[in-house]
Structure formats: structure tokens, C-alpha cells
Short mmCIF file of C-alpha atoms and ligand atoms in Angstrom, two decimals:
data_model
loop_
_atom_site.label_atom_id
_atom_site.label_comp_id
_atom_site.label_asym_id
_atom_site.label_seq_id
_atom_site.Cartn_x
_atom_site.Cartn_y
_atom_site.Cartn_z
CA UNK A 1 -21.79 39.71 24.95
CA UNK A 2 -24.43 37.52 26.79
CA UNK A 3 -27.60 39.72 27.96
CA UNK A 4 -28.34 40.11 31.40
CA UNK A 5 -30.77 37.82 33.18
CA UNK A 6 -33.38 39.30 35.94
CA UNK A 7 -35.59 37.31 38.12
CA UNK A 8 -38.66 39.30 38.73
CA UNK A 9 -41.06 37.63 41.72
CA UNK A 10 -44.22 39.20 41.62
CA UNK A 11 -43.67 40.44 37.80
CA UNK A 12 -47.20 39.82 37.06
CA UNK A 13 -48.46 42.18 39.49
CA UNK A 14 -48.97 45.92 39.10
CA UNK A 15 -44.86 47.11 39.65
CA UNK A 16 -43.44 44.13 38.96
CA UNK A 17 -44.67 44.18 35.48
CA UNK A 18 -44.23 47.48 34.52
CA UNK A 19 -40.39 46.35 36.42
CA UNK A 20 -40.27 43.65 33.56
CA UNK A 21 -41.07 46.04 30.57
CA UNK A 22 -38.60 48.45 32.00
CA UNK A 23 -35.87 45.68 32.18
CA UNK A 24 -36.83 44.26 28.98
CA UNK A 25 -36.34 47.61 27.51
CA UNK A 26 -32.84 48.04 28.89
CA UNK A 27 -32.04 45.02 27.27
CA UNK A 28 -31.91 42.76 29.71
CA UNK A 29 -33.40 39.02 29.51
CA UNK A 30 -36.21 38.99 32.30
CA UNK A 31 -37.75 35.53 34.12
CA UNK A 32 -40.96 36.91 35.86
CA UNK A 33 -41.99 34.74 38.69
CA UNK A 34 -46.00 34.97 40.26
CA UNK A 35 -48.73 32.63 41.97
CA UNK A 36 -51.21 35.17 40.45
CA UNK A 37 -52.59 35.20 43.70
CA UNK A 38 -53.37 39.13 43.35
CA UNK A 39 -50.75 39.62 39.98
CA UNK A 40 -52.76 39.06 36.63
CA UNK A 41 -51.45 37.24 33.36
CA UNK A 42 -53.13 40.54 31.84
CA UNK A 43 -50.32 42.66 33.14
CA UNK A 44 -47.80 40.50 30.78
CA UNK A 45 -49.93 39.06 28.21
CA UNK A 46 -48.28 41.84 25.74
CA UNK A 47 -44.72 40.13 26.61
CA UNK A 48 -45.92 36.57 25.91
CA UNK A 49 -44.14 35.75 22.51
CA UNK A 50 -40.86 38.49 23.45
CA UNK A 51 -37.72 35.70 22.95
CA UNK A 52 -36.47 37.81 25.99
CA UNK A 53 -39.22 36.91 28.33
CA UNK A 54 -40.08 34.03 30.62
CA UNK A 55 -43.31 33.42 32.79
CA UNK A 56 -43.44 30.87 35.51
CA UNK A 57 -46.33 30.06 37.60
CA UNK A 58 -44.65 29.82 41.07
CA UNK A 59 -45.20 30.74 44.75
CA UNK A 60 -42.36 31.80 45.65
CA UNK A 61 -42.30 31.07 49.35
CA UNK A 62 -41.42 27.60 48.23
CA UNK A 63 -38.22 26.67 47.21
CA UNK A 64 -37.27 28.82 43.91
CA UNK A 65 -35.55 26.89 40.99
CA UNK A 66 -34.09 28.17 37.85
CA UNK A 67 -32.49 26.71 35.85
CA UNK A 68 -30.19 29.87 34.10
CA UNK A 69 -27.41 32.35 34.84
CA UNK A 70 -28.93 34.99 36.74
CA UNK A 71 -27.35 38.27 37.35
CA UNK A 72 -30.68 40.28 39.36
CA UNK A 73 -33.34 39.09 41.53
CA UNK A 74 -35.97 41.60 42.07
CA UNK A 75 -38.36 40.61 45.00
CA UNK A 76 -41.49 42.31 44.06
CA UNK A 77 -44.23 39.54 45.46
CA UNK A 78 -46.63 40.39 48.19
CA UNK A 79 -50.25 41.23 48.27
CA UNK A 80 -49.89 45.36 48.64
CA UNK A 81 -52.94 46.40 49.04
CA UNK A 82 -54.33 47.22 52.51
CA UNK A 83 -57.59 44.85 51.44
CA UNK A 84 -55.53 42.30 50.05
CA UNK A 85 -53.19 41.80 52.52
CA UNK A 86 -55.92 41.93 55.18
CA UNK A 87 -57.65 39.07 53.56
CA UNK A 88 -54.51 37.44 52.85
CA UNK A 89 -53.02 37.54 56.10
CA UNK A 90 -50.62 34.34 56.16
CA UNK A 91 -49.59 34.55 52.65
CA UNK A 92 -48.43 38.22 53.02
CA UNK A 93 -46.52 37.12 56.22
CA UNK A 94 -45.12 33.92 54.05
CA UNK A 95 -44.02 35.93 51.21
CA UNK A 96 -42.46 38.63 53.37
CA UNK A 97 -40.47 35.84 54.98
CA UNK A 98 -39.78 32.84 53.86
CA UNK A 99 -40.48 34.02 49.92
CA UNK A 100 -37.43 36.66 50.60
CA UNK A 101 -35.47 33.91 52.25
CA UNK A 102 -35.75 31.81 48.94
CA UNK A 103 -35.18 34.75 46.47
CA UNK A 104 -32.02 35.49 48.19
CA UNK A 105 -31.29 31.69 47.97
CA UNK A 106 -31.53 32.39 44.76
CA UNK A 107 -29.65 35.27 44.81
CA UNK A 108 -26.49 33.98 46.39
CA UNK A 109 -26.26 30.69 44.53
CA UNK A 110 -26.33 32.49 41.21
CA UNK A 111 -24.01 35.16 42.83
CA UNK A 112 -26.70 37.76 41.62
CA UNK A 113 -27.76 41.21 42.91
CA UNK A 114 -31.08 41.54 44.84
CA UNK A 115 -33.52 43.75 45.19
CA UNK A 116 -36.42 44.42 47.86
CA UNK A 117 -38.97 45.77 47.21
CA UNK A 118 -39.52 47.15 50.74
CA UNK A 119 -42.43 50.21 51.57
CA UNK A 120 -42.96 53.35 53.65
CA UNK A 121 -45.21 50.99 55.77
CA UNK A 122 -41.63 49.92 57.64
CA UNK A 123 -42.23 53.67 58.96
CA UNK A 124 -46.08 52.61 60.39
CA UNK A 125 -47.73 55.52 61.38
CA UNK A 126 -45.03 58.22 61.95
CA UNK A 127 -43.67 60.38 64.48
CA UNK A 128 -41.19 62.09 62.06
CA UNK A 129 -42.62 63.84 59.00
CA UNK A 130 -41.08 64.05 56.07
CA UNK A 131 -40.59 60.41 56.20
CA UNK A 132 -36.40 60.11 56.60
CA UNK A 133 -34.09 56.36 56.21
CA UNK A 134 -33.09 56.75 59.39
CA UNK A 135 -35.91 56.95 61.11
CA UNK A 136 -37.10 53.30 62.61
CA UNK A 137 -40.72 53.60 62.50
CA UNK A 138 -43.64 53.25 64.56
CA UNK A 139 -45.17 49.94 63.82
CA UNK A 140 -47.83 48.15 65.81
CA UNK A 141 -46.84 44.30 64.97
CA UNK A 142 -50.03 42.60 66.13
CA UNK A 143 -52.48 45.09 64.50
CA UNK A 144 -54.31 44.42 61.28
CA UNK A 145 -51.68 46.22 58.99
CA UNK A 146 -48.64 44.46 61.37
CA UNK A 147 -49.04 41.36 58.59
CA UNK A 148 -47.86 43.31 56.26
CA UNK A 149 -45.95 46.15 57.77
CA UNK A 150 -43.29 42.96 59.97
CA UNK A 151 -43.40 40.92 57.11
CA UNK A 152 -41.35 43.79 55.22
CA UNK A 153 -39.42 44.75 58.35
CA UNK A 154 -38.15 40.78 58.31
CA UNK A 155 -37.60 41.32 54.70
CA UNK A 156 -35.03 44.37 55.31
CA UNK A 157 -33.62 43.01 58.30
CA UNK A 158 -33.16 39.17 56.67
CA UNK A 159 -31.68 41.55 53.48
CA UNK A 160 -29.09 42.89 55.47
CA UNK A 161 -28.52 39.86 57.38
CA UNK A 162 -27.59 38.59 53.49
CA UNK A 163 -25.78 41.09 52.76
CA UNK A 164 -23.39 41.52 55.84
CA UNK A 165 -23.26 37.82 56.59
CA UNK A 166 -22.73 35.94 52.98
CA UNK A 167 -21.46 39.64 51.49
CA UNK A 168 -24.76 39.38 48.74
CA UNK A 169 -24.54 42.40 46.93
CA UNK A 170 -28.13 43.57 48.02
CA UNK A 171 -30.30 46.53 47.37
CA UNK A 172 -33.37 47.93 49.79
CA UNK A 173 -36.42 50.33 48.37
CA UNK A 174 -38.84 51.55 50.44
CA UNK A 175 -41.34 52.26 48.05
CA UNK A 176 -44.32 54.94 49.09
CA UNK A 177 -47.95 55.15 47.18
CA UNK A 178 -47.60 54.65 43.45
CA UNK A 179 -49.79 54.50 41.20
CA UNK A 180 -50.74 54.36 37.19
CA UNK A 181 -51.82 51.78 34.55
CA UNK A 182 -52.58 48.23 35.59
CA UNK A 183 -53.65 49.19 39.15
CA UNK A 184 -56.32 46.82 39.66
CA UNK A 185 -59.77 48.90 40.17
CA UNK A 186 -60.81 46.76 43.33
CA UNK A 187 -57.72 46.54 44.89
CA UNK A 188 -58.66 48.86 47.62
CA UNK A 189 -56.96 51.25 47.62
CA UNK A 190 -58.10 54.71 47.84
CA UNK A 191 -56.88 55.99 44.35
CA UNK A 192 -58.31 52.97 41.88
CA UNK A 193 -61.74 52.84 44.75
CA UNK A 194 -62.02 57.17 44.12
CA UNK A 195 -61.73 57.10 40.11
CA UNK A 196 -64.09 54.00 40.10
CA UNK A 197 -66.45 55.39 41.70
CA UNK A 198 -66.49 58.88 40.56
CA UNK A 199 -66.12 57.22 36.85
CA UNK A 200 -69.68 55.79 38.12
CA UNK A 201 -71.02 58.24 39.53
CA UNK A 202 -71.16 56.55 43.16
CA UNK A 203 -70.56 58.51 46.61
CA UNK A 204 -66.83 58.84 47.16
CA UNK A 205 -66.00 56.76 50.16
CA UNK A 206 -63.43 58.91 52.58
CA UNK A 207 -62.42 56.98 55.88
CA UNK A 208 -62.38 59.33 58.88
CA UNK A 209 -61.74 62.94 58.52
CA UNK A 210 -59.95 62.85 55.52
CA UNK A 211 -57.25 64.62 57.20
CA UNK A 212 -54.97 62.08 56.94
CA UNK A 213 -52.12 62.66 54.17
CA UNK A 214 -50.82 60.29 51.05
CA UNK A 215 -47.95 61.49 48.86
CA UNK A 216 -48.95 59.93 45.47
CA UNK A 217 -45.85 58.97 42.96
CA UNK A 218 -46.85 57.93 38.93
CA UNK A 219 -45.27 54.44 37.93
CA UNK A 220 -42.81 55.03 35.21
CA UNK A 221 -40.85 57.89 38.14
CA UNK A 222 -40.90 54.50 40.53
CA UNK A 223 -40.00 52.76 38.44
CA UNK A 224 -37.13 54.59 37.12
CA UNK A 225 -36.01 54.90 40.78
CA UNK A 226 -36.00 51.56 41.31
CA UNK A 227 -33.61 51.26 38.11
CA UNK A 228 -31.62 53.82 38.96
CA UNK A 229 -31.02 51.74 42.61
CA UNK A 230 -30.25 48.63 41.06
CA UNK A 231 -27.44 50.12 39.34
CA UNK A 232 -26.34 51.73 41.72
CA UNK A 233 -24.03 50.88 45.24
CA UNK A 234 -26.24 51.57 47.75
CA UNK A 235 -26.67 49.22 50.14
CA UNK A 236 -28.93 51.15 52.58
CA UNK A 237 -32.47 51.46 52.14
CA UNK A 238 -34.00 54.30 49.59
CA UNK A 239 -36.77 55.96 49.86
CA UNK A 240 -38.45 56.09 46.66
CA UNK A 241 -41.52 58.18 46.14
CA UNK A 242 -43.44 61.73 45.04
CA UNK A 243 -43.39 63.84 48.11
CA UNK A 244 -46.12 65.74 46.82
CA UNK A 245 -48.75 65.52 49.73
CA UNK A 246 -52.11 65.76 50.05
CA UNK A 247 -54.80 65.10 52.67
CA UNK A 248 -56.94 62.23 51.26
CA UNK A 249 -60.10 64.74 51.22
CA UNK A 250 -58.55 66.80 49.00
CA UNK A 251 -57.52 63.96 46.87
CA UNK A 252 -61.35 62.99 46.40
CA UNK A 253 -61.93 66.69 45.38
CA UNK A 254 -59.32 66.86 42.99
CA UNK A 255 -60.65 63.10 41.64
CA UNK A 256 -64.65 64.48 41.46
CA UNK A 257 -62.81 67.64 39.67
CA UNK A 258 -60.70 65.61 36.83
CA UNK A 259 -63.49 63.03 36.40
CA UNK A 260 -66.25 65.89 36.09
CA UNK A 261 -68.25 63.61 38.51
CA UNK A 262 -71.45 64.40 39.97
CA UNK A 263 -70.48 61.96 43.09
CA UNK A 264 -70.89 63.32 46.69
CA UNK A 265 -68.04 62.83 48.58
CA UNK A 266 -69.20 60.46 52.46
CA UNK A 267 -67.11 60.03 55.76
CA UNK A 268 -66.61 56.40 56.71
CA UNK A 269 -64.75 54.77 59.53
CA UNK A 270 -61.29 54.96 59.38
CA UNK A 271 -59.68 51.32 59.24
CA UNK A 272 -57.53 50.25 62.48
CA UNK A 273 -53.84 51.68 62.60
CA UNK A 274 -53.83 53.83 59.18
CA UNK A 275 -51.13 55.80 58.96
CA UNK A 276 -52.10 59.78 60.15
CA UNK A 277 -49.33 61.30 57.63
CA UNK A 278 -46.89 60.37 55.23
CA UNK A 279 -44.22 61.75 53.10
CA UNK A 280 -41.16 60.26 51.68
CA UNK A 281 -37.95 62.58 52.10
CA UNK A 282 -36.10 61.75 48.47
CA UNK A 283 -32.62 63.55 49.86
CA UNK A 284 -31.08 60.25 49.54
CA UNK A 285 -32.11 59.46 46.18
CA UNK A 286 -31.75 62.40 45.05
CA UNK A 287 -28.08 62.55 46.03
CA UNK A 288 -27.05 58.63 45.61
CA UNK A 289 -28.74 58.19 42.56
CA UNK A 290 -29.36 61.62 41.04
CA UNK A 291 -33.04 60.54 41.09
CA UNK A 292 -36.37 62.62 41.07
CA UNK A 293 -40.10 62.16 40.31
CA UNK A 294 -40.86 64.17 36.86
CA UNK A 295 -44.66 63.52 36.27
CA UNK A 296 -46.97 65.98 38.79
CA UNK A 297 -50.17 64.45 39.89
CA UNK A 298 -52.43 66.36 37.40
CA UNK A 299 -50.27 64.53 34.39
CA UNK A 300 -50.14 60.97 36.28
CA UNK A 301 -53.42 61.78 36.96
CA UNK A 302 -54.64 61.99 33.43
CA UNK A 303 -52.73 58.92 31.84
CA UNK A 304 -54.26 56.77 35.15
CA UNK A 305 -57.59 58.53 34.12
CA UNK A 306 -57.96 57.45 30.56
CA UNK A 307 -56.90 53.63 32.01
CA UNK A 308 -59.66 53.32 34.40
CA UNK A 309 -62.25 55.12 31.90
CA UNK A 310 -61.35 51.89 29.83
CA UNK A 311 -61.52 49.85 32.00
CA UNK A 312 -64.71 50.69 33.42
CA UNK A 313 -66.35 50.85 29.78
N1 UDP B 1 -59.02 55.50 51.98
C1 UDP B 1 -60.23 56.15 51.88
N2 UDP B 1 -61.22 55.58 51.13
C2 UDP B 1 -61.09 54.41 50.48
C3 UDP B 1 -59.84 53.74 50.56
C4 UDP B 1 -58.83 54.31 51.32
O1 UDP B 1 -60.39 57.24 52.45
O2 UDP B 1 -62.05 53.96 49.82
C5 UDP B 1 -57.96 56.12 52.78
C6 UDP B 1 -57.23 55.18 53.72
O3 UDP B 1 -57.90 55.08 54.96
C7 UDP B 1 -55.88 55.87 53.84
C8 UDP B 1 -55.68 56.52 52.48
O4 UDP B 1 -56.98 56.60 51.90
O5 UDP B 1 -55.93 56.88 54.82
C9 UDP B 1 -54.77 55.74 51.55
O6 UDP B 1 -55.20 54.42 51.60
P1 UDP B 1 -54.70 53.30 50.58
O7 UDP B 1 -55.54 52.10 50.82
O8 UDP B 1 -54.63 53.85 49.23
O9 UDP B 1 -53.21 52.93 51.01
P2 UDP B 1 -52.27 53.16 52.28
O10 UDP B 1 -51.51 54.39 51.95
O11 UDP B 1 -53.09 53.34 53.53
O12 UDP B 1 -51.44 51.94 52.31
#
């Protein structure tokens, strides 16, 4: 039988190529589209050479050709990263948009599955906690994070309008904080920006109080989940995340603590709109897809370790 072809956009970038190992792994023939505007050619250098495994350079808010049978599109392309999509502003907007429009173009002329890759920023800064599907989020749409934040609301909302209207067999993730190997160490975030700089023995930077909570899920449990969704029939958005919480103060303690760092931990302001909580509730996915995170945070936490210590030396 014929493998399987995926269309990965974004598969250079930090899920979207551990997404094209996974898929590569399961067999199936994988066509990773990126602009490697925040994605890196170092994230799939190890595929170059795999017969299974294509790379084109491509911004995939223009219009997206391939040439193949396709049976998946995954749309994993956006800057994620509160820092990049602040400095990206317009191309996280584009991508959100008119780069889902054309991968379910795509999609629906090859008669293939999709897949967003949607986020627990649809939810904006709660008022529910844990974080539910059916909840419809509290999102301020012309605040700094709104870029990013509307961008993936259009996404689900343009998904559905796919799915209902032109009957695309379509699948919605709402992914929550992951992290692991190939996170880039300047991406902002407060995970790579903590083991940086207690690797270096600078002051860990904590915006505000610190109070504020993450829920932090290891890569390979994502993406399994995300897997696990594509084969499945679910329709509806899943959330798909650790709910392990913890307040981001704690986080730095437990990163000074791992790292045996002799960095002091300092308060800085806390950017505009960041979300005061956040936890996914995993009910769904737990019962659609028989799906649950396996790795704690001290075990992610010591793989991710041992990749930034290289990275830094
Ligand atoms: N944060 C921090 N110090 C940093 C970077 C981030 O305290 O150097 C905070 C940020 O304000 C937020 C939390 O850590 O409350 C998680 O931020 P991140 O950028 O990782 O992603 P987010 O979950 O906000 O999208």
C-alpha cells in the first residue's frame, strides 16, 4: 500500500518538527512547509537525506502548491512566542488568517484531513479555571497579545467554517505551554529565558508578582496528543496540555534548584494583558482519545536541562 502523505506548515519550528519525526516514525511520508521566519533548518537538518522527507521554503500565507497526494495537513506556522509575535505583529495576524485559509485550500482540494494547531491563548486571560472547551474566553483583541490570541480565534472559527460548510474533515488543538528540546533559548519565553540564565548564572527575570500560574507539558506527551487527535473523530476543539500548575515564582525556584544556580531571582514589570492563571482541563482528551501527559516536570525538566546545558556550552 502507498504511505501516507502529511503536510506539516511550520515543521521547521519547535512542534512542528518534533510533529514531523513523530509522523515520520509512524510511517507516514511527511512534506514540511516553513519561511524560517522563527523555525530553524537545525530542527530538521537530521531528516535531510530520509527518502520520506520533504523541505520547502514557503510562506505559507501565500498560495500553497504541492504537487502530491496528500492525506493530512497539519497547520503548525505562527510565531508562538509572546516576543516573537509581538515583534512580528502582521505576520502572526497573516499566518493566523490567510496562511490557515490556504492550508485548508490545500486541504480540501487534496480531500485531506486538517489540523490546527490552535492554543489556550483562545481562552485570554480567564474567568474559568481549570481551563474547559466550552468556555469562550476572555480576549482583549486590540491589546498587544490580541495579534496573536484573534489570529487563532479566526483560525478555529475559519476551521469550522471548513468543516461545516465544504464538510473538510477537520481537527482543532488548543495547545497550552510545552516545552523540551529545540526550544529556541531566546525565544522569550519564560522557561528557555529561566534555564539560560540560571545556566549563566544571571538574575532570574520574574514579571510582576510571580503569582501568576503556567501549567508546563514536555513535547513528546503533546505531541502524542496531537497524534492521538489526528486519528481520531473529533471535530471539536481539544485541549491538549499538563495540568500540572505552578505559579511562575515557584517555577524560577524549582529552575535555580535543578540548575544548582547561584542566580538571584528579580521582579520586573509584568507585560500588558498576561494571562493571571491557566490550566488546561484534559477531561476531553482524556475521554475522546484515551490521552494523558506521562512525563512530570522534574523528568521533562531534566531531558530540557541537559539540551540547554549544550546549547549554552
Ligand atoms: N515570564 C517571566 N519572565 C520572563 C518571561 C516570562 O516571569 O523572563 C512570565 C510571563 O509574564 C508569564 C509567564 O512567565 O506570566 C509565562 O510566560 P511565557 O512567555 O512563557 O508564555 P505565556 O504562557 O505567557 O504565553
Amino acid at each position: 500500500m502507498n504511505k501516507k502523505v502529511a503536510v506539516v506548515t511550520g515543521g521547521a519550528g519547535f512542534l512542528g518538527s518534533h510533529l514531523c519525526d513523530r509522523l515520520l516514525s509512524e510511517n507516514i511520508k511527511v512534506i514540511c512547509l516553513d519561511n524560517l521566519l522563527t523555525g530553524r533548518l537545525e530542527n530538521i537538518e537530521h531528516l535531510f537525506g530520509n527518502e520520506n522527507f520533504q523541505f520547502i521554503k514557503l510562506d505559507v500565507t501565500n498560495f500553497i502548491h504541492v504537487p502530491s497526494r496528500v492525506d493530512y495537513v497539519l497547520h503548525f506556522a505562527s510565531p508562538a512566542s509572546p516576543i516573537d509575535y509581538l515583534k512580528l505583529p502582521i505576520q502572526t495576524l497573516k499566518v493566523g488568517s490567510l496562511g490557515t485559509h490556504k492550508a485548508l485550500g490545500l486541504a480540501k482540494e487534496k480531500e485531506a484531513k486538517f489540523l490546527l494547531a490552535s492554543t489556550s491563548e483562545v481562552y485570554g486571560d480567564p474567568l474559568i479555571h481549570p481551563q474547559r472547551e466550552d468556555y469562550w474566553g476572555n480576549v482583549n483583541p486590540v491589546g498587544p497579545r490580541g495579534v496573536y490570541d484573534e489570529a487563532k480565534r479566526f483560525a478555529e472559527a475559519i476551521t469550522m467554517a471548513y468543516n461545516r460548510y465544504h464538510k473538510l474533515d477537520t481537527r482543532i488543538a488548543r495547545i497550552f505551554n510545552t516545552y523540551g528540546p529545540r526550544m529556541r533559548l531566546d525565544d522569550g519565553r519564560a522557561l528557555p529565558t529561566f534555564f539560560s540564565q540560571a545556566l549563566k548564572g544571571e538574575d532570574i527575570t520574574v514579571y510582576g508578582d510571580g503569582k501568576q500560574t503556567r501549567s508546563f507539558c514536555y513535547v513528546s506527551d503533546l505531541i502524542d496528543g496531537i497524534f492521538k487527535l489526528l486519528m481520531s473523530d473529533e471535530t471539536s476543539p481539544v485541549n491538549i496540555g499538563n495540568p500540572e500548575e505552578i505559579t511562575i515564582e515557584d517555577f524560577a525556584k524549582e529552575v535555580v534548584r535543578i540548575t544548582k544556580s547561584k542566580s538571584k531571582i528579580v521582579y520586573q514589570d509584568l507585560p500588558v494583558d498576561d494571562p493571571k492563571i491557566r490550566q488546561p482541563d484534559i477531561s476531553k482528551a482524556k475521554a475522546v482519545l484515551n490521552w494523558a501527559p506521562e512525563i512530570s516536570r522534574a523528568e521533562g525538566f531534566r531531558k530540557t536541562l541537559n539540551y540547554f546545558a549544550k546549547m549554552i556550552a
